[in-house]
PDB file of C-alpha atoms in Angstrom:
ATOM      1  CA  ASP A   1       3.944   4.541 -29.837  1.00 44.00           C
ATOM      2  CA  GLU A   2       6.687   3.205 -32.042  1.00 49.00           C
ATOM      3  CA  ASP A   3       8.625   6.408 -32.667  1.00 49.00           C
ATOM      4  CA  GLY A   4       9.418   6.604 -28.956  1.00 50.00           C
ATOM      5  CA  TYR A   5       8.003  10.109 -28.542  1.00 52.00           C
ATOM      6  CA  GLY A   6       4.881  11.308 -26.875  1.00 54.00           C
ATOM      7  CA  LYS A   7       4.789   8.856 -23.992  1.00 52.00           C
ATOM      8  CA  SER A   8       6.766   9.472 -20.863  1.00 45.00           C
ATOM      9  CA  THR A   9       6.583   7.312 -17.823  1.00 47.00           C
ATOM     10  CA  LYS A  10       7.090   8.216 -14.200  1.00 51.00           C
ATOM     11  CA  ALA A  11      10.355   6.254 -14.301  1.00 52.00           C
ATOM     12  CA  ASP A  12      11.645   8.463 -17.157  1.00 54.00           C
ATOM     13  CA  ALA A  13      10.770  11.589 -15.201  1.00 52.00           C
ATOM     14  CA  GLY A  14      12.564  10.227 -12.124  1.00 51.00           C
ATOM     15  CA  VAL A  15      15.680   9.425 -14.124  1.00 52.00           C
ATOM     16  CA  ALA A  16      15.647  12.889 -15.722  1.00 49.00           C
ATOM     17  CA  ALA A  17      15.290  14.509 -12.293  1.00 48.00           C
ATOM     18  CA  ALA A  18      18.150  12.395 -10.910  1.00 48.00           C
ATOM     19  CA  LEU A  19      20.401  13.324 -13.837  1.00 47.00           C
ATOM     20  CA  THR A  20      19.603  16.998 -13.370  1.00 44.00           C
ATOM     21  CA  ALA A  21      20.398  16.739  -9.666  1.00 45.00           C
ATOM     22  CA  MET A  22      23.698  15.017 -10.472  1.00 41.00           C
ATOM     23  CA  LYS A  23      24.745  17.700 -12.905  1.00 43.00           C
ATOM     24  CA  ILE A  24      24.014  20.456 -10.429  1.00 43.00           C
ATOM     25  CA  ASN A  25      25.447  18.746  -7.371  1.00 46.00           C
ATOM     26  CA  LYS A  26      28.593  17.124  -8.794  1.00 57.00           C
ATOM     27  CA  PRO A  27      28.352  13.887  -6.802  1.00 62.00           C
ATOM     28  CA  ARG A  28      31.948  12.783  -7.411  1.00 83.00           C
ATOM     29  CA  PRO A  29      33.735  13.661  -4.163  1.00 91.00           C
ATOM     30  CA  VAL A  30      36.537  16.212  -4.141  1.00 88.00           C
ATOM     31  CA  GLU A  31      39.415  16.509  -1.657  1.00 88.00           C
ATOM     32  CA  PHE A  32      38.884  20.234  -1.077  1.00 88.00           C
ATOM     33  CA  ALA A  33      35.961  22.591  -1.625  1.00 91.00           C
ATOM     34  CA  ASP A  34      35.834  26.382  -1.582  1.00 93.00           C
ATOM     35  CA  ILE A  35      33.768  25.990   1.573  1.00 93.00           C
ATOM     36  CA  MET A  36      34.465  22.722   3.369  1.00 94.00           C
ATOM     37  CA  PRO A  37      31.561  20.733   4.813  1.00 96.00           C
ATOM     38  CA  GLN A  38      30.764  21.485   8.410  1.00 95.00           C
ATOM     39  CA  TYR A  39      29.188  19.646  11.281  1.00 96.00           C
ATOM     40  CA  PRO A  40      26.168  21.716  12.430  1.00 96.00           C
ATOM     41  CA  GLY A  41      27.476  24.000  15.167  1.00 95.00           C
ATOM     42  CA  GLY A  42      31.105  23.711  14.025  1.00 93.00           C
ATOM     43  CA  ILE A  43      34.130  21.768  15.162  1.00 90.00           C
ATOM     44  CA  ASN A  44      33.441  22.103  18.906  1.00 93.00           C
ATOM     45  CA  ALA A  45      29.941  20.689  18.461  1.00 95.00           C
ATOM     46  CA  LEU A  46      31.476  17.807  16.476  1.00 93.00           C
ATOM     47  CA  LEU A  47      33.966  17.088  19.279  1.00 91.00           C
ATOM     48  CA  ASP A  48      31.168  17.245  21.880  1.00 94.00           C
ATOM     49  CA  PHE A  49      29.088  14.788  19.834  1.00 96.00           C
ATOM     50  CA  LEU A  50      32.007  12.365  19.590  1.00 93.00           C
ATOM     51  CA  LYS A  51      32.850  12.640  23.316  1.00 92.00           C
ATOM     52  CA  LYS A  52      29.222  12.088  24.306  1.00 95.00           C
ATOM     53  CA  ASN A  53      28.619   9.102  22.032  1.00 96.00           C
ATOM     54  CA  LEU A  54      31.920   7.216  21.798  1.00 95.00           C
ATOM     55  CA  HIS A  55      32.513   4.456  24.331  1.00 94.00           C
ATOM     56  CA  ALA A  56      35.784   2.545  24.346  1.00 92.00           C
ATOM     57  CA  PRO A  57      34.814  -1.059  23.534  1.00 92.00           C
ATOM     58  CA  GLU A  58      37.609  -2.336  25.750  1.00 89.00           C
ATOM     59  CA  ASP A  59      39.927  -0.864  28.351  1.00 88.00           C
ATOM     60  CA  VAL A  60      42.860   1.186  27.157  1.00 88.00           C
ATOM     61  CA  GLY A  61      45.946   0.728  29.307  1.00 87.00           C
ATOM     62  CA  GLU A  62      46.994   3.687  31.435  1.00 87.00           C
ATOM     63  CA  GLY A  63      49.145   6.061  29.425  1.00 87.00           C
ATOM     64  CA  ASP A  64      48.213   4.250  26.200  1.00 91.00           C
ATOM     65  CA  GLU A  65      46.006   5.453  23.420  1.00 93.00           C
ATOM     66  CA  VAL A  66      44.218   3.765  20.556  1.00 95.00           C
ATOM     67  CA  SER A  67      43.807   5.837  17.394  1.00 95.00           C
ATOM     68  CA  VAL A  68      41.286   5.306  14.629  1.00 96.00           C
ATOM     69  CA  LYS A  69      41.508   7.442  11.508  1.00 96.00           C
ATOM     70  CA  LEU A  70      38.542   7.376   9.153  1.00 96.00           C
ATOM     71  CA  LYS A  71      37.945   8.977   5.799  1.00 95.00           C
ATOM     72  CA  PHE A  72      34.383   9.458   4.627  1.00 96.00           C
ATOM     73  CA  VAL A  73      32.384  11.503   2.185  1.00 96.00           C
ATOM     74  CA  VAL A  74      30.078  14.325   3.220  1.00 96.00           C
ATOM     75  CA  ASN A  75      27.808  14.202   0.182  1.00 95.00           C
ATOM     76  CA  TYR A  76      26.156  17.208  -1.444  1.00 94.00           C
ATOM     77  CA  ASN A  77      23.046  16.630   0.725  1.00 95.00           C
ATOM     78  CA  GLY A  78      25.156  16.664   3.905  1.00 96.00           C
ATOM     79  CA  LYS A  79      24.792  12.911   4.474  1.00 96.00           C
ATOM     80  CA  LEU A  80      27.849  10.883   5.487  1.00 96.00           C
ATOM     81  CA  GLU A  81      28.773   7.897   3.302  1.00 96.00           C
ATOM     82  CA  SER A  82      31.647   5.792   1.932  1.00 96.00           C
ATOM     83  CA  PHE A  83      33.397   5.196   5.243  1.00 97.00           C
ATOM     84  CA  ASP A  84      36.987   3.995   4.919  1.00 96.00           C
ATOM     85  CA  VAL A  85      39.308   3.123   7.822  1.00 97.00           C
ATOM     86  CA  ILE A  86      42.720   4.661   7.079  1.00 96.00           C
ATOM     87  CA  LYS A  87      44.325   3.769  10.418  1.00 97.00           C
ATOM     88  CA  SER A  88      42.815   0.914  12.362  1.00 97.00           C
ATOM     89  CA  GLY A  89      42.717   0.773  16.139  1.00 96.00           C
ATOM     90  CA  GLY A  90      41.477  -2.815  15.949  1.00 96.00           C
ATOM     91  CA  ILE A  91      38.083  -4.095  14.814  1.00 97.00           C
ATOM     92  CA  ALA A  92      36.215  -3.242  18.035  1.00 97.00           C
ATOM     93  CA  PHE A  93      37.505   0.352  18.102  1.00 97.00           C
ATOM     94  CA  ASP A  94      36.984   0.848  14.337  1.00 97.00           C
ATOM     95  CA  ASN A  95      33.398  -0.400  14.621  1.00 97.00           C
ATOM     96  CA  GLU A  96      32.685   1.923  17.549  1.00 97.00           C
ATOM     97  CA  VAL A  97      33.858   4.980  15.595  1.00 96.00           C
ATOM     98  CA  LEU A  98      31.817   3.847  12.559  1.00 97.00           C
ATOM     99  CA  ARG A  99      28.734   3.319  14.732  1.00 97.00           C
ATOM    100  CA  VAL A 100      28.932   6.867  16.084  1.00 97.00           C
ATOM    101  CA  LEU A 101      29.698   8.516  12.734  1.00 97.00           C
ATOM    102  CA  LYS A 102      26.676   6.772  11.179  1.00 96.00           C
ATOM    103  CA  LYS A 103      24.317   8.256  13.778  1.00 96.00           C
ATOM    104  CA  MET A 104      25.497  11.837  13.257  1.00 95.00           C
ATOM    105  CA  PRO A 105      23.024  14.455  12.105  1.00 96.00           C
ATOM    106  CA  VAL A 106      23.198  15.740   8.544  1.00 97.00           C
ATOM    107  CA  TRP A 107      26.138  18.100   7.954  1.00 97.00           C
ATOM    108  CA  ILE A 108      26.208  21.419   6.123  1.00 96.00           C
ATOM    109  CA  PRO A 109      27.550  20.325   2.714  1.00 95.00           C
ATOM    110  CA  GLY A 110      30.697  21.757   1.147  1.00 95.00           C
ATOM    111  CA  LYS A 111      30.434  24.220  -1.715  1.00 94.00           C
ATOM    112  CA  SER A 112      32.524  24.980  -4.777  1.00 93.00           C
ATOM    113  CA  ASN A 113      31.615  27.695  -7.271  1.00 90.00           C
ATOM    114  CA  GLY A 114      28.443  28.312  -5.282  1.00 91.00           C
ATOM    115  CA  GLU A 115      27.180  24.726  -5.730  1.00 92.00           C
ATOM    116  CA  ASN A 116      26.949  21.922  -3.187  1.00 94.00           C
ATOM    117  CA  VAL A 117      29.628  19.284  -3.716  1.00 95.00           C
ATOM    118  CA  SER A 118      30.541  15.962  -2.124  1.00 95.00           C
ATOM    119  CA  VAL A 119      33.790  16.270  -0.175  1.00 95.00           C
ATOM    120  CA  TYR A 120      36.139  13.799   1.509  1.00 95.00           C
ATOM    121  CA  TYR A 121      36.569  14.391   5.232  1.00 95.00           C
ATOM    122  CA  VAL A 122      39.018  12.752   7.646  1.00 94.00           C
ATOM    123  CA  VAL A 123      38.449  12.275  11.369  1.00 93.00           C
ATOM    124  CA  LEU A 124      41.051  11.054  13.858  1.00 94.00           C
ATOM    125  CA  VAL A 125      39.635   9.629  17.077  1.00 94.00           C
ATOM    126  CA  LYS A 126      41.898   8.833  20.033  1.00 93.00           C
ATOM    127  CA  PHE A 127      40.785   6.561  22.840  1.00 94.00           C
ATOM    128  CA  THR A 128      42.817   7.095  26.033  1.00 90.00           C
ATOM    129  CA  SER A 129      42.637   5.689  29.554  1.00 83.00           C
ATOM    130  CA  GLU A 130      40.231   7.606  31.789  1.00 72.00           C
TER     131      GLU A 130
END
């Protein structure tokens, strides 16, 4: 079909669907949304999840603390992506925080103007001596 009309492939349909989804969901992350993304169950559930799953990869001296600050994107589907260490606590500690964040359940996505949007989120994790 030389005029390019009349035939549509499954690939074309998939691309069209993806473009439609992008338009609706505004995938470019924003710093703030009308309704910020939320861990299911709220901030206390998030803290419980971190406490339960984080294990200091090495001993932290008494009275000391190791901080890891991470910025990531909660995308419009509630999935976490684009992890970026803002403040490193050392490779072993950074990797432990990343490991735990990557096994989190899907979040409730942020919303702006009634539509799901991808939003940056920052988490600060402090490892202290027991």
